[in-house]
Short mmCIF file of C-alpha atoms in Angstrom, two decimals:
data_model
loop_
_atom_site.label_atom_id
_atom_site.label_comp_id
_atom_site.label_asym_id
_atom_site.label_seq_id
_atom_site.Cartn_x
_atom_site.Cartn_y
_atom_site.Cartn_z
CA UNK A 14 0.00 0.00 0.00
CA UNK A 15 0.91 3.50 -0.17
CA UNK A 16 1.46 5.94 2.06
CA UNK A 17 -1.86 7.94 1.56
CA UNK A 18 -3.45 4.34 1.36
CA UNK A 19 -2.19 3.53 4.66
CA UNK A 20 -3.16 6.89 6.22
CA UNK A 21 -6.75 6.65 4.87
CA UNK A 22 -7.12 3.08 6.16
CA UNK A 23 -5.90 4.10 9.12
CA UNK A 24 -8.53 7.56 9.09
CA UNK A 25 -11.04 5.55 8.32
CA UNK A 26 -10.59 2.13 11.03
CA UNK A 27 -8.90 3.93 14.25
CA UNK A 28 -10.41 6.29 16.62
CA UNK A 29 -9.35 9.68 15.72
CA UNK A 30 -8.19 10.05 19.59
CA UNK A 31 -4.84 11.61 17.98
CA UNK A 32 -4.38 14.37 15.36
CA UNK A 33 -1.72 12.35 13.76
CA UNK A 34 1.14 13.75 12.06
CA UNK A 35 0.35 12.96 8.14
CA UNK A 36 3.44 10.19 7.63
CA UNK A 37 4.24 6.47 7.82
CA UNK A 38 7.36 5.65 10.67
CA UNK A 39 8.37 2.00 9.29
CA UNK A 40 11.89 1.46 11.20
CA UNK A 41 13.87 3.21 13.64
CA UNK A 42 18.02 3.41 14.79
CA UNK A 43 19.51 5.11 17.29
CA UNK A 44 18.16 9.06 16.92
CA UNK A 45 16.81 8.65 13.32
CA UNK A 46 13.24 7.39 12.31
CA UNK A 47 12.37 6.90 8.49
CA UNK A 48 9.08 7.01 7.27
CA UNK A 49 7.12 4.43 4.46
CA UNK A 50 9.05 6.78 1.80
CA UNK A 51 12.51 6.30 2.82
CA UNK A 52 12.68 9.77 4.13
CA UNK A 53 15.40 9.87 6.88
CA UNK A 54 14.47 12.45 10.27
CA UNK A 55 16.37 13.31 13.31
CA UNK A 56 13.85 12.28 16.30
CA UNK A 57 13.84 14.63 19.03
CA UNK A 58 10.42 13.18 20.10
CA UNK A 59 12.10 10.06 20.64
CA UNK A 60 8.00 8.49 21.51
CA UNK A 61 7.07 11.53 23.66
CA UNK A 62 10.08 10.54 26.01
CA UNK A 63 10.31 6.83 25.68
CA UNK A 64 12.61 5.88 23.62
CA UNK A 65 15.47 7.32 25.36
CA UNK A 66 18.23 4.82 24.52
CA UNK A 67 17.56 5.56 20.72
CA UNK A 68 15.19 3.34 18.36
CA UNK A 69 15.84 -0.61 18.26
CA UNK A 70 18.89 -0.50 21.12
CA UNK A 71 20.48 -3.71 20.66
CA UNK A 72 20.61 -4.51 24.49
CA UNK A 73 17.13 -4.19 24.75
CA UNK A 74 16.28 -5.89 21.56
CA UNK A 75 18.86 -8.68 22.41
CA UNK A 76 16.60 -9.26 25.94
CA UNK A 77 13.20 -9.07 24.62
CA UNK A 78 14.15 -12.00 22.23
CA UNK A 79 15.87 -13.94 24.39
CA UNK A 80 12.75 -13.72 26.47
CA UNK A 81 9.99 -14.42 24.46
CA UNK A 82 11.99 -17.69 23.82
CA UNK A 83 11.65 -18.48 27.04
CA UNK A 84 8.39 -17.20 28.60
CA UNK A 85 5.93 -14.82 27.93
CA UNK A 86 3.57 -14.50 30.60
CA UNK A 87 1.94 -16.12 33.79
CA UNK A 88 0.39 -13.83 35.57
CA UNK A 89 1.42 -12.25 39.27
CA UNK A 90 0.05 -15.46 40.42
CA UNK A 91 3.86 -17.04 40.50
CA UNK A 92 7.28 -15.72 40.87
CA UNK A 93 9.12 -14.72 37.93
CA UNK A 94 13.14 -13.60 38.21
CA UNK A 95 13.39 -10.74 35.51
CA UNK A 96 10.50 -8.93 38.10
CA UNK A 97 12.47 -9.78 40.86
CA UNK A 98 15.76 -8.43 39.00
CA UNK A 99 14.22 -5.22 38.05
CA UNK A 100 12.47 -4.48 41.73
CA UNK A 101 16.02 -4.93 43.10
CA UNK A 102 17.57 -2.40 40.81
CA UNK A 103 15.00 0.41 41.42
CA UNK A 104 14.82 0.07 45.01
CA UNK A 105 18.40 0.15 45.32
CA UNK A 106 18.87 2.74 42.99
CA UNK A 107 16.10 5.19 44.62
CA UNK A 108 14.39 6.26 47.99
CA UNK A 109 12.03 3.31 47.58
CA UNK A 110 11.63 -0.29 49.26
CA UNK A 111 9.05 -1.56 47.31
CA UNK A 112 7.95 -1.89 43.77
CA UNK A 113 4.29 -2.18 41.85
CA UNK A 114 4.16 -2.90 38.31
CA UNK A 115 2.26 -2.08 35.76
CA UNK A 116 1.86 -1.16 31.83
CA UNK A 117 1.82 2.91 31.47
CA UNK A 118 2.03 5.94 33.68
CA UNK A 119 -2.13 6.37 33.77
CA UNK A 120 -2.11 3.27 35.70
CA UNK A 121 0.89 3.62 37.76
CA UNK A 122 -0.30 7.18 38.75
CA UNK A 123 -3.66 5.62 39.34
CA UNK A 124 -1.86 3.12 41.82
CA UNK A 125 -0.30 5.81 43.35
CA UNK A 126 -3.95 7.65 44.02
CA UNK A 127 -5.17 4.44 45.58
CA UNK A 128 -2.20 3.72 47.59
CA UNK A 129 -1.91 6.76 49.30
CA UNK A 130 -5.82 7.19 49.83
CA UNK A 131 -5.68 4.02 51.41
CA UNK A 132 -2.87 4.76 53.35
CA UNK A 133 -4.25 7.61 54.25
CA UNK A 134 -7.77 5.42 55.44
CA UNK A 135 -6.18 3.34 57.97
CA UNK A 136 -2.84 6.06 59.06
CA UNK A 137 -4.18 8.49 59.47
CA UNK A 138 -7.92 8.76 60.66
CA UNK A 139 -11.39 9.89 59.59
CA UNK A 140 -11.47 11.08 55.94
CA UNK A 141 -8.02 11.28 54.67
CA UNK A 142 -8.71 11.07 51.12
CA UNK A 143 -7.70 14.23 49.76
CA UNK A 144 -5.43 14.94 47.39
CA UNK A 145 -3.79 18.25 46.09
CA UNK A 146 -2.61 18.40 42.81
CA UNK A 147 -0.97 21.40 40.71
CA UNK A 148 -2.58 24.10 38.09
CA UNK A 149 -1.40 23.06 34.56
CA UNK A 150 -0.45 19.28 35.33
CA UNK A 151 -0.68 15.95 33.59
CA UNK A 152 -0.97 12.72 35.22
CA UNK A 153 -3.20 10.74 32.57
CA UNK A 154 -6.33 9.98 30.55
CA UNK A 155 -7.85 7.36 33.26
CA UNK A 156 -10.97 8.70 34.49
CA UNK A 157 -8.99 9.01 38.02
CA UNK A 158 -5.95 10.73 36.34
CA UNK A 159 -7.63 13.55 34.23
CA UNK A 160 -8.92 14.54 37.27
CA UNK A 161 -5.89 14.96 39.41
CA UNK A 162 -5.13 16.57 35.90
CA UNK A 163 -5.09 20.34 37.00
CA UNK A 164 -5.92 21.59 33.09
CA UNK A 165 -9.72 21.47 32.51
CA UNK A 166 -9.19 20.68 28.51
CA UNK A 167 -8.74 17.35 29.43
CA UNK A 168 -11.71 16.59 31.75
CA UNK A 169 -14.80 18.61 29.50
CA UNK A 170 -17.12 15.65 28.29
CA UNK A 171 -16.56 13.60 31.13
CA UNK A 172 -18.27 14.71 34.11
CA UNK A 173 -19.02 13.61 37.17
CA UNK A 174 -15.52 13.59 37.97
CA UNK A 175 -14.58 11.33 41.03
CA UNK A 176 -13.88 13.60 43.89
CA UNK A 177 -11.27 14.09 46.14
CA UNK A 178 -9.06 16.78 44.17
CA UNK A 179 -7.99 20.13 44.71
CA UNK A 180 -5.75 22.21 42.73
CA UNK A 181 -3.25 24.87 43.29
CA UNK A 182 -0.64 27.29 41.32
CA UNK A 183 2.95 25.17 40.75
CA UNK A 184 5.59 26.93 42.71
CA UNK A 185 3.19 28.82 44.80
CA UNK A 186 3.83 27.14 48.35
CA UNK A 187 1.67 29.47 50.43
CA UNK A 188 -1.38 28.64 48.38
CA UNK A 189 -0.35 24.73 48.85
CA UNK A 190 -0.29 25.50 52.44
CA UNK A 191 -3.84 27.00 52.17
CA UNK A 192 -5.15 24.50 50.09
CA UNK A 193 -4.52 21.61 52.73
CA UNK A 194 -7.90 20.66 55.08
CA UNK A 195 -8.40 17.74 57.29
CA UNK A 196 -9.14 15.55 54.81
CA UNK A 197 -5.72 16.02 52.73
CA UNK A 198 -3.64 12.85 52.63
CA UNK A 199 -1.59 13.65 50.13
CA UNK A 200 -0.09 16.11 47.54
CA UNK A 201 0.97 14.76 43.95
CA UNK A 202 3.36 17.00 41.51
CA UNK A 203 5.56 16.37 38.76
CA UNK A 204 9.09 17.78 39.59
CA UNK A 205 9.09 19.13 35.80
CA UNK A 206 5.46 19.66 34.52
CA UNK A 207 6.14 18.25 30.89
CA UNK A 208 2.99 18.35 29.16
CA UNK A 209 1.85 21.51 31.03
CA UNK A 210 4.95 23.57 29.06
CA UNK A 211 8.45 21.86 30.58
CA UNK A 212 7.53 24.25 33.68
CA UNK A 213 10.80 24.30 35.95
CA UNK A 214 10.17 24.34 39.78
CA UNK A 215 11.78 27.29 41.93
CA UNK A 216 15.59 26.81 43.83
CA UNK A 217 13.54 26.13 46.78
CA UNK A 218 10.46 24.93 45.92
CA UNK A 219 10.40 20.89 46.30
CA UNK A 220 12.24 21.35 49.59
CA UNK A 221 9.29 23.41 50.73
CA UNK A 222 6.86 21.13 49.51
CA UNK A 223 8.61 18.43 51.06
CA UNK A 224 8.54 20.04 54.22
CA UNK A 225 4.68 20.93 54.05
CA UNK A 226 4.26 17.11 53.42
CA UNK A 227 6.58 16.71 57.40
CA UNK A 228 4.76 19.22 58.57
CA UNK A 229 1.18 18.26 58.37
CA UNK A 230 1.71 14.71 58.01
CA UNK A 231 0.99 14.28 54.56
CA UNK A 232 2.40 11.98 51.77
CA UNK A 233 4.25 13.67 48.89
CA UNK A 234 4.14 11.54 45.79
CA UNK A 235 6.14 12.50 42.78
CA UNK A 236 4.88 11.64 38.94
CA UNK A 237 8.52 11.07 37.27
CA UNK A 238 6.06 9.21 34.46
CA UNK A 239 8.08 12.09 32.03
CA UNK A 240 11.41 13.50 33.65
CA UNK A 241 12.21 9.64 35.47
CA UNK A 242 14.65 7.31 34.06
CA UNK A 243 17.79 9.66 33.00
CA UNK A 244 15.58 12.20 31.47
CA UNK A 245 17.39 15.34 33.63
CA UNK A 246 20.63 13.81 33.75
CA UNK A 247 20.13 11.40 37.24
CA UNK A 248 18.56 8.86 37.61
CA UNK A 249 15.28 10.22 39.21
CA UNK A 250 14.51 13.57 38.74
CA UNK A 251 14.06 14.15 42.81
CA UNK A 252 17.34 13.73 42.97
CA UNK A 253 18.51 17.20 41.50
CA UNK A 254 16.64 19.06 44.63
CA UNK A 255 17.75 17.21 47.50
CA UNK A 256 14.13 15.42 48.50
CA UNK A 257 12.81 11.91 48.73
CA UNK A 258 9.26 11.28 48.39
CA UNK A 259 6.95 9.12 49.58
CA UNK A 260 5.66 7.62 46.91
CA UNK A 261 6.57 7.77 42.98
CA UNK A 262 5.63 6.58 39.57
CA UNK A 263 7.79 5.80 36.62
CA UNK A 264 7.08 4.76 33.02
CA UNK A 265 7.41 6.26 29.83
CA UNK A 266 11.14 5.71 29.13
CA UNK A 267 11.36 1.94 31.72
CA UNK A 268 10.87 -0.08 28.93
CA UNK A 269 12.54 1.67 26.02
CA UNK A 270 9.25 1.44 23.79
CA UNK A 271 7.84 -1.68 25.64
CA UNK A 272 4.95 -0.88 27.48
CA UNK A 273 6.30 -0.90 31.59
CA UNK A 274 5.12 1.22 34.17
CA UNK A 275 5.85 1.14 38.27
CA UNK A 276 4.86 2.51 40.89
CA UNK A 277 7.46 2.82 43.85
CA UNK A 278 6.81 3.36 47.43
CA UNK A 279 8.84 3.35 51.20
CA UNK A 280 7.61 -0.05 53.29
CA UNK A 281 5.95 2.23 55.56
CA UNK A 282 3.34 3.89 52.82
CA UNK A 283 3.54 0.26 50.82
CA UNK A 284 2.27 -1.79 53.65
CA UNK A 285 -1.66 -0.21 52.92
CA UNK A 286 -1.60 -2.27 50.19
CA UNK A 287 -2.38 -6.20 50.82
CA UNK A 288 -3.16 -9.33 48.39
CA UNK A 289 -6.56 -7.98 46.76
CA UNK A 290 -5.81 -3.91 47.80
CA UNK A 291 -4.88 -3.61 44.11
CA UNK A 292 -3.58 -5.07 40.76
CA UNK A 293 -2.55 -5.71 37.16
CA UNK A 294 -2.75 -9.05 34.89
CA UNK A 295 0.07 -7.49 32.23
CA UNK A 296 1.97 -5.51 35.34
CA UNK A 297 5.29 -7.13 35.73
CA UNK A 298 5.23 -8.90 32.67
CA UNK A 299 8.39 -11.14 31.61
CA UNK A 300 8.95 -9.44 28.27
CA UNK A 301 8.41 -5.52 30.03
CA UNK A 302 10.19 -6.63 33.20
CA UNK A 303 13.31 -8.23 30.99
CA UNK A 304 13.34 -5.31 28.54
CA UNK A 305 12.84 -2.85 31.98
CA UNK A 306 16.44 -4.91 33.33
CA UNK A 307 17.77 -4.05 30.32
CA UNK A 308 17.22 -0.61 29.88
CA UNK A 309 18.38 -0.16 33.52
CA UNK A 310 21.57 -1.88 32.88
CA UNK A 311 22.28 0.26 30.02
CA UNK A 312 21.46 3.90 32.12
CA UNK A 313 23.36 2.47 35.32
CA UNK A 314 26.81 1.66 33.24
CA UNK A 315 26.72 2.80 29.92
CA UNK A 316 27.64 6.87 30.57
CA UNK A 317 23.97 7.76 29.72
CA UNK A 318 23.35 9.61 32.71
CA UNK A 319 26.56 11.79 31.55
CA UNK A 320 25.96 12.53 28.10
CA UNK A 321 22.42 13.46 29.26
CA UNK A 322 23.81 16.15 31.37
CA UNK A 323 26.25 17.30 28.56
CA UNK A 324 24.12 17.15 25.59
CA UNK A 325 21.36 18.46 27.54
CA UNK A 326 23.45 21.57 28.11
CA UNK A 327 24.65 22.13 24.67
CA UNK A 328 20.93 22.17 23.39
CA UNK A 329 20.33 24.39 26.21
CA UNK A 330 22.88 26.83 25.10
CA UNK A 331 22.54 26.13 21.40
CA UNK A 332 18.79 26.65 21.50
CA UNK A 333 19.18 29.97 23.67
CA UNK A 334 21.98 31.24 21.15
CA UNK A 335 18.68 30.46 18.44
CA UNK A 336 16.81 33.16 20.74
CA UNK A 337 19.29 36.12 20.07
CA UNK A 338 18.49 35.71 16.59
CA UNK A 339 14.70 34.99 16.34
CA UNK A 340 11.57 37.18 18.17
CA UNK A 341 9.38 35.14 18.16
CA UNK A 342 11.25 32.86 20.85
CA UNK A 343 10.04 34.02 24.32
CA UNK A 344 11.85 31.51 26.73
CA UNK A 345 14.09 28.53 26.66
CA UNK A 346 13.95 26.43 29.74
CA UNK A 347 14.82 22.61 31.05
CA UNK A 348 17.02 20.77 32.29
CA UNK A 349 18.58 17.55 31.59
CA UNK A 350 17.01 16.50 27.66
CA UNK A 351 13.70 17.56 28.58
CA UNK A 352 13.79 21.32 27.11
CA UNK A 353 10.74 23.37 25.86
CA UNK A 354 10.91 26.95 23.95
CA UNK A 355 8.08 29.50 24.57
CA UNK A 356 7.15 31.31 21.30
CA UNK A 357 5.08 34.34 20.78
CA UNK A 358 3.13 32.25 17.91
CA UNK A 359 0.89 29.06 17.27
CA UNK A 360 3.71 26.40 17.11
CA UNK A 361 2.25 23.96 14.96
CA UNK A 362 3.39 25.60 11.87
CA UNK A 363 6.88 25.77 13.44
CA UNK A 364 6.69 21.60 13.49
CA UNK A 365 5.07 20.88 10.10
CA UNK A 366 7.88 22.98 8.39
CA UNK A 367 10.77 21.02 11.01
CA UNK A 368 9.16 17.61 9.75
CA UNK A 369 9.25 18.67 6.08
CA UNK A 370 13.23 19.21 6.59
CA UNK A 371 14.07 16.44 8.21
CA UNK A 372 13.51 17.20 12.06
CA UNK A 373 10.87 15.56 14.50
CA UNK A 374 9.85 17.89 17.07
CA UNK A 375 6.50 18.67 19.44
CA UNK A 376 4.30 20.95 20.64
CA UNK A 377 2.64 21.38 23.93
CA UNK A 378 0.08 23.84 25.14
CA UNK A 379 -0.05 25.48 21.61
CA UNK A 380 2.59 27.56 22.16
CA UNK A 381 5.67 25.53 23.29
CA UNK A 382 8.06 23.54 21.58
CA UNK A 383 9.61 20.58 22.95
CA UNK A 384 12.01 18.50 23.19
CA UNK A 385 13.08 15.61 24.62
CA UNK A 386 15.40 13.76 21.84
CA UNK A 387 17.19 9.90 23.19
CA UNK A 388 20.08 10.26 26.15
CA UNK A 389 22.16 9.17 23.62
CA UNK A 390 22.15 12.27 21.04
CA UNK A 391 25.35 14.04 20.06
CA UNK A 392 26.01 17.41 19.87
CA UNK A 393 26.16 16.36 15.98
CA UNK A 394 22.96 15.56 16.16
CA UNK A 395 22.01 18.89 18.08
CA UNK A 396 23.63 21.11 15.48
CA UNK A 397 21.80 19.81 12.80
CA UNK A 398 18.43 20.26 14.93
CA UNK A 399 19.06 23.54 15.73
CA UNK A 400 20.51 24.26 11.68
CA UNK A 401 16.70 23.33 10.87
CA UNK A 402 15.49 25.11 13.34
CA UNK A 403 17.08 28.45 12.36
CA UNK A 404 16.29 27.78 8.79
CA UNK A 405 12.22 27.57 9.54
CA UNK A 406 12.57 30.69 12.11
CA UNK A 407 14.16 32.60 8.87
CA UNK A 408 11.32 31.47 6.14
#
C-alpha cells in the first residue's frame, strides 16, 4: 500500500483520539526514524520521552528475544526472576523499598492515588482522602488521572468527575499550604510539569513542599512518568533538589518502547496495600520486566546519565543562542534532555515545516516547543536540529 493508502485506512478504522502527524514511521536506529518513503528524520520526540536509549537499542532488543523464547507470561500469580531483578535495581537505585508494576504511567499514577488514599484510610484517621494536585499538570487519561489533571481541557465531556481533588498554582507554596484541610492525605506534583509547558520548579520549591508534606503529616508523591529514568541527567529527577518522596511513579522511558510502568513506594506507605488492595494481569510482565532490566543496565553503566547532562546543556545553550536571533522565541527552559521553547506564535506551523526538513519535534500547550530527543544524542545531532530550526525561524 501507499502511504496515503495507509493513512486513509488508518482515518477511516482507528479512533481519531490523535491528530496524527500525516506520515508512515516503518523502522527506527539510534536518533533517526524513516518514514514508508525512505525519508530519513532526526527524532527529538524520541515516543514523547520513551525511547530514550535511541530506536531498536540492541541490548534491549537482544533481551526481549531472548525472552519471548523463554516465557511470555503467567500472571502475578507465581514468581518470575526478571520482576524480581528489576524491583532490586530500582529500590536500590532510589528512595524506595518496594515496587508495583504495571503497563503505562495512567495506571501507575492511578496506583499511586489508591495507595496513598488508602494509606491515608487506615494512618491516618477519619477522611483522609484528599489529594492536592498542581494548576497546569498531567498525570493521565484514566478517568482518576484527568482529574488529578489540574488543566480542565482534558476533563470537559466527562463529568461527574470522582472527587477528592484540589488544585493549586505550581511553585506557589503558600497557596499549597492554604489548600490543605483535614481531609488532605496527600499532595501529587511532577518535579518538571512536561505536558503543562516543561515548567521548571523554583531553587527552593520541592524542599518546601517536602517540608509541608513533614509538617502536616501528609504523603508527597512524585509523577517522574516524564522526567524519570535519566531524562534530567540522574537517575530520578528528585534527585537534583535534594528530597525523597513518599511515593513515585515511573514509566514512559522503563521499557525503552515496551509498554512498563511502576509505581514505587517506602515499606511504611507500601504496607496499605495487601493481596486484593490492588492489581494488574500485564503488570510485571516477563517481556516488560526483561526489557525494563535491560534498559536499567544500560542507564546504570553505559555513561547515559553523563551525556544526558552534557548534551542536555549544549541544546540548552545552542537553543538559547537560536533566541538572540529569532523574536518570536520568548523563553528557553529545562534541564537535563527535557527542554521546551516558549514562542510568541501558534507552534504547529513551526513543526510541520521542522518535519518537512528532516527534524521531528512537538508541541505542547499550543505555544511551546519541545524537546526531549534519546540520552544518547550528540552534539552532531544537536547542530543539525538547531541548523533546521534556524532555517524555519528565517522562512
Amino acid at each position: 500500500m501507499t502511504t496515503e493508502e495507509l493513512i486513509a485506512l488508518s482515518d477511516k478504522s482507528i479512533m481519531e483520539t490523535y491528530r496524527r502527524i500525516p506520515i508512515v514511521l516503518v523502522k527506527g536506529s539510534g536518533v533517526k526514524v524513516w518514514d514508508s518513503d525512505g525519508k530519513e528524520y532526526l527524532d527529538f520526540v524520541a515516543g514523547i520521552a520513551v525511547c530514550s536509549l535511541g530506536h531498536s537499542n540492541f541490548k534491549v532488543v537482544e533481551a526481549i528475544k531472548k525472552q519471548v523464547e523463554i516465557l511470555t507470561h503467567v500472571s502475578n500469580l507465581y514468581y518470575i526472576e526478571p520482576q524480581i531483578g528489576l524491583a532490586r535495581l530500582l529500590v536500590e537505585n532510589s528512595f524506595a523499598d518496594k515496587v508495583f508494576f504495571c503497563n503505562s504511567g495512567a495506571e501507575a499514577n492511578e496506583a499511586a492515588i489508591k495507595l496513598a488514599r488508602k494509606y491515608g484510610h487506615e494512618n491516618m484517621g477519619g477522611d483522609r482522602y484528599e489529594i492536592i494536585t498542581m494548576i497546569d499538570s498531567f498525570h493521565g487519561r484514566t478517568l482518576a488521572t484527568i482529574t488529578a489533571t489540574g488543566q480542565k481541557k482534558f476533563q470537559e465531556g466527562f463529568a461527574p468527575l470522582p472527587g477528592g481533588f484540589k488544585y493549586v498554582p505550581f511553585n506557589d507554596l503558600s497557596a499549597l499550604e492554604h489548600a490543605i484541610t483535614e481531609k488532605t492525605c496527600g499532595i501529587m506534583l511532577e518535579p518538571i510539569q512536561a505536558e503543562g509547558g516543561i515548567r521548571i520548579p523554583d531553587n527552593d520549591y520541592l524542599r518546601g513542599v517536602r517540608k509541608i508534606c513533614n509538617d502536616n503529616d501528609l504523603l508527597l508523591i512524585l509523577d517522574e512518568v516524564q522526567v524519570g529514568m535519566g531524562r534530567t541527567g540522574s537517575l530520578f529527577a528528585y534527585e537534583n533538589y535534594g528530597i525523597e518522596p513518599d511515593i513515585m511513579t515511573l514509566a514512559k522511558a522503563m521499557g525503552n518502547g515496551f509498554p512498563v510502568g511502576a509505581m514505587l513506594a517506602t515499606d511504611r506507605v507500601a504496607a496499605a496495600f495487601v493481596p486484593g488492595s490492588h492489581a494488574s494481569t500485564f503488570g510485571g510482565n516477563p517481556l516488560g520486566m526483561a526489557a525494563g532490566l535491560a534498559v536499567m543496565e544500560v542507564l546504570l553503566k553505559e555513561g547515559v546519565l553523563e551525556n544526558c547532562k552534557k548534551t542536555g546543556s549544549y541544546l540548552l545553550e545552542k537553543l538559547n543562542e537560536l533566541k538572540k536571533n529569532h523574536s518570536i522565541i520568548k523563553e528557553v527552559r529545562g534541564r537535563g534532555l527535557i527542554i521546551g521553547m516558549e514562542l510568541s506564535v501558534e507552534g504547529e506551523d513551526v513543526v510541520k515545516k521542522c518535519m518537512d526538513k528532516g527534524l521531528l519535534i512537538n508541541c505542547t500547550c499550543g505555544n511551546i516547543l519541545r524537546f526531549v530527543p534519546p540520552l544518547i544524542v550528540t552534539a552532531e545531532d544537536i547542530d543539525m536540529a538547531v541548523n533546521v530550526l534556524d532555517e524555519v525561524m528565517g522562512d
